[in-house]
């Protein structure tokens, strides 16, 4: 079987790669807006709760999206998160 080049590969090569500082700036801006929303919205969530939530998401997200990419079904982690909350 002959290897066929992908059409999108040529289209993608036209564009330059996005610099890493764009991602960092987006994260810092989003984090600052989330912190501002915590305090101005009086949500009751402490500042460290946002950081813990981001750490948990950073740990679980690669596994969840890998399961979803392979199987096509979303991974349900509500059971585990209920155990973490003590519910």
XYZ file of N, CA, C and O in Angstrom:
348
model
N 0.841 -1.176 0.000
C 0.000 0.000 0.000
C 0.889 1.243 0.000
O 1.813 1.368 0.799
N 0.610 2.136 -0.886
C 1.413 3.338 -1.034
C 1.036 4.366 0.035
O -0.128 4.556 0.355
N 2.069 5.014 0.589
C 1.839 6.030 1.621
C 1.339 7.311 0.971
O 1.991 7.882 0.110
N 0.174 7.753 1.394
C -0.423 8.980 0.854
C -0.144 10.131 1.814
O -0.402 10.002 3.008
N 0.383 11.234 1.319
C 0.608 12.380 2.212
C -0.726 12.991 2.624
O -1.681 13.043 1.853
N -0.776 13.441 3.860
C -2.000 14.054 4.349
C -2.117 15.469 3.794
O -1.133 16.217 3.731
N -3.298 15.836 3.391
C -3.529 17.155 2.805
C -3.312 18.257 3.832
O -2.728 19.300 3.535
N -3.770 18.015 5.057
C -3.670 19.052 6.088
C -2.236 19.332 6.510
O -1.946 20.417 7.012
N -1.337 18.377 6.305
C 0.057 18.599 6.686
C 0.652 19.777 5.931
O 1.337 20.623 6.511
N 0.389 19.878 4.656
C 0.897 20.999 3.865
C 0.268 22.320 4.263
O 0.929 23.357 4.276
N -1.009 22.275 4.594
C -1.696 23.507 5.008
C -1.170 23.999 6.343
O -0.949 25.196 6.542
N -0.935 23.078 7.279
C -0.468 23.448 8.611
C 0.946 24.016 8.555
O 1.293 24.933 9.304
N 1.783 23.508 7.671
C 3.172 23.958 7.600
C 3.301 25.404 7.148
O 4.344 26.017 7.338
N 2.250 25.969 6.587
C 2.291 27.361 6.149
C 2.330 28.304 7.343
O 2.968 29.348 7.310
N 1.669 27.910 8.430
C 1.562 28.774 9.608
C 2.720 28.550 10.565
O 3.202 27.437 10.735
N 3.136 29.632 11.209
C 4.207 29.548 12.197
C 3.668 28.948 13.491
O 2.478 29.051 13.796
N 4.549 28.320 14.256
C 4.153 27.739 15.536
C 3.865 28.852 16.533
O 4.535 29.887 16.551
N 2.872 28.627 17.382
C 2.491 29.625 18.382
C 3.572 29.672 19.457
O 3.980 28.634 19.975
N 4.050 30.871 19.811
C 5.089 30.966 20.847
C 4.559 30.531 22.213
O 3.380 30.688 22.521
N 5.447 29.988 23.041
C 5.056 29.501 24.363
C 4.541 30.620 25.253
O 3.668 30.396 26.090
N 5.035 31.834 25.062
C 4.601 32.923 25.931
C 3.129 33.240 25.723
O 2.474 33.795 26.625
N 2.533 32.909 24.602
C 1.090 33.097 24.401
C 0.312 32.206 25.370
O -0.670 32.634 25.967
N 0.746 30.965 25.506
C 0.083 30.049 26.426
C 0.259 30.505 27.872
O -0.678 30.443 28.670
N 1.451 30.942 28.214
C 1.719 31.411 29.574
C 0.889 32.643 29.884
O 0.282 32.747 30.961
N 0.833 33.575 28.956
C 0.040 34.788 29.147
C -1.448 34.467 29.284
O -2.140 35.038 30.141
N -1.934 33.523 28.503
C -3.334 33.107 28.603
C -3.620 32.469 29.956
O -4.643 32.759 30.592
N -2.710 31.633 30.450
C -2.898 31.011 31.757
C -2.877 32.042 32.869
O -3.738 32.019 33.757
N -1.922 32.947 32.841
C -1.820 33.968 33.891
C -3.064 34.864 33.883
O -3.614 35.170 34.941
N -3.512 35.262 32.706
C -4.718 36.086 32.611
C -5.950 35.359 33.115
O -6.783 35.926 33.841
N -6.091 34.087 32.763
C -7.235 33.295 33.223
C -7.190 33.080 34.726
O -8.221 33.152 35.407
N -6.005 32.822 35.252
C -5.856 32.633 36.695
C -6.196 33.919 37.443
O -6.888 33.886 38.468
N -5.732 35.048 36.924
C -6.029 36.332 37.575
C -7.529 36.627 37.548
O -8.098 37.090 38.544
N -8.182 36.346 36.435
C -9.629 36.574 36.356
C -10.384 35.624 37.282
O -11.386 36.013 37.892
N -9.909 34.387 37.414
C -10.555 33.442 38.326
C -10.407 33.896 39.771
O -11.367 33.836 40.551
N -9.225 34.375 40.140
C -9.022 34.882 41.502
C -9.886 36.111 41.763
O -10.480 36.246 42.838
N -9.948 37.003 40.801
C -10.780 38.195 40.958
C -12.253 37.814 41.102
O -12.988 38.413 41.906
N -12.684 36.808 40.351
C -14.070 36.358 40.441
C -14.346 35.726 41.798
O -15.440 35.896 42.355
N -13.374 35.003 42.354
C -13.555 34.410 43.681
C -13.827 35.474 44.731
O -14.709 35.321 45.576
N -13.053 36.553 44.687
C -13.179 37.581 45.719
C -14.344 38.531 45.480
O -15.030 38.921 46.420
N -14.586 38.913 44.234
C -15.682 39.854 43.978
C -17.037 39.169 43.983
O -18.044 39.806 44.276
N -17.066 37.882 43.670
C -18.328 37.151 43.637
C -18.716 36.573 44.985
O -19.803 36.033 45.137
N -17.824 36.650 45.977
C -18.063 36.130 47.321
C -18.541 34.677 47.253
O -19.573 34.308 47.822
N -17.782 33.847 46.560
C -18.174 32.451 46.338
C -17.956 31.585 47.567
O -18.548 30.515 47.671
N -17.102 32.002 48.468
C -16.811 31.200 49.650
C -15.656 30.243 49.454
O -15.204 29.606 50.402
N -15.174 30.106 48.227
C -14.028 29.247 47.959
C -12.755 30.004 48.321
O -12.526 31.121 47.846
N -11.906 29.448 49.181
C -10.656 30.144 49.514
C -9.703 30.174 48.319
O -9.849 29.399 47.376
N -8.717 31.045 48.389
C -7.794 31.216 47.266
C -7.049 29.929 46.958
O -6.771 29.612 45.804
N -6.719 29.167 47.994
C -5.969 27.932 47.774
C -6.847 26.852 47.148
O -6.332 25.901 46.570
N -8.162 26.980 47.251
C -9.067 26.018 46.643
C -8.970 26.028 45.128
O -9.077 24.984 44.469
N -8.770 27.218 44.564
C -8.585 27.329 43.117
C -7.301 26.624 42.692
O -7.283 25.902 41.687
N -6.249 26.796 43.459
C -4.968 26.173 43.126
C -5.064 24.655 43.251
O -4.574 23.921 42.385
N -5.724 24.165 44.292
C -5.905 22.713 44.451
C -6.734 22.162 43.301
O -6.433 21.098 42.754
N -7.774 22.880 42.912
C -8.588 22.447 41.778
C -7.798 22.381 40.487
O -7.970 21.446 39.684
N -6.929 23.342 40.273
C -6.086 23.318 39.069
C -5.092 22.157 39.096
O -4.821 21.540 38.065
N -4.565 21.860 40.278
C -3.629 20.733 40.394
C -4.348 19.422 40.115
O -3.838 18.566 39.379
N -5.546 19.246 40.686
C -6.313 18.023 40.437
C -6.639 17.889 38.956
O -6.518 16.814 38.373
N -7.042 18.991 38.335
C -7.351 18.951 36.906
C -6.114 18.618 36.077
O -6.193 17.868 35.097
N -4.967 19.149 36.469
C -3.727 18.881 35.741
C -3.336 17.408 35.843
O -2.806 16.832 34.888
N -3.615 16.787 36.984
C -3.272 15.378 37.165
C -4.229 14.484 36.383
O -3.816 13.534 35.716
N -5.542 14.768 36.455
C -6.527 13.869 35.869
C -6.792 14.101 34.389
O -7.191 13.177 33.683
N -6.596 15.294 33.897
C -6.967 15.604 32.520
C -6.275 14.726 31.481
O -6.938 14.237 30.567
N -4.967 14.478 31.568
C -4.357 13.608 30.544
C -4.969 12.214 30.491
O -5.165 11.658 29.407
N -5.322 11.644 31.640
C -5.921 10.310 31.661
C -7.338 10.332 31.098
O -7.729 9.444 30.339
N -8.101 11.339 31.480
C -9.492 11.421 31.038
C -9.562 11.624 29.527
O -10.340 10.961 28.831
N -8.742 12.515 28.983
C -8.819 12.757 27.546
C -8.233 11.594 26.742
O -8.650 11.361 25.614
N -7.301 10.833 27.331
C -6.785 9.647 26.651
C -7.863 8.577 26.546
O -8.042 7.964 25.484
N -8.603 8.356 27.626
C -9.699 7.389 27.598
C -10.748 7.825 26.585
O -11.263 7.015 25.814
N -11.053 9.099 26.569
C -12.053 9.605 25.634
C -11.571 9.465 24.188
O -12.347 9.117 23.303
N -10.292 9.726 23.937
C -9.761 9.635 22.574
C -9.743 8.199 22.075
O -9.994 7.939 20.903
N -9.474 7.250 22.953
C -9.383 5.855 22.539
C -10.761 5.212 22.403
O -11.053 4.536 21.425
N -11.623 5.437 23.395
C -12.907 4.736 23.417
C -14.059 5.546 22.840
O -15.059 4.971 22.423
N -13.954 6.835 22.872
C -15.046 7.678 22.395
C -16.130 7.906 23.430
O -17.130 8.561 23.156
N -15.952 7.366 24.615
C -16.918 7.593 25.687
C -16.252 8.419 26.780
O -15.101 8.182 27.125
N -16.974 9.370 27.333
C -16.363 10.204 28.375
C -16.120 9.403 29.648
O -16.929 8.557 30.032
N -14.998 9.649 30.282
C -14.677 8.987 31.544
C -15.391 9.738 32.662
O -15.247 10.954 32.795
N -16.147 9.000 33.443
C -16.897 9.613 34.527
C -16.076 9.544 35.811
O -15.798 8.460 36.316
N -15.673 10.688 36.311
C -14.845 10.709 37.516
C -15.615 11.274 38.703
O -15.032 11.580 39.727
N -16.949 11.377 38.570
C -17.742 11.909 39.669
C -17.635 11.028 40.915
O -17.629 11.531 42.032
N -17.555 9.709 40.723
C -17.420 8.807 41.867
C -16.166 9.121 42.645
O -16.186 9.225 43.866
N -15.040 9.262 41.936
C -13.780 9.537 42.623
C -13.807 10.905 43.297
O -13.358 11.052 44.421
N -14.335 11.897 42.609
C -14.380 13.233 43.196
C -15.303 13.276 44.410
O -15.058 14.039 45.349
N -16.343 12.460 44.409
C -17.191 12.353 45.593
C -16.431 11.787 46.775
O -16.639 12.192 47.923
N -15.519 10.844 46.516
C -14.708 10.279 47.595
C -13.709 11.315 48.099
O -13.410 11.359 49.279
N -13.163 12.131 47.213
C -12.212 13.158 47.625
C -12.906 14.185 48.517
O -12.364 14.624 49.533
N -14.142 14.553 48.150
C -14.910 15.512 48.950
C -15.403 14.919 50.255
O -15.817 15.655 51.131
N -15.435 13.619 50.363
C -15.951 12.981 51.560
C -17.444 12.806 51.538
O -18.096 12.637 52.561
N -18.032 12.838 50.344
C -19.481 12.686 50.211
C -19.822 11.229 50.042
O -19.206 10.476 49.383
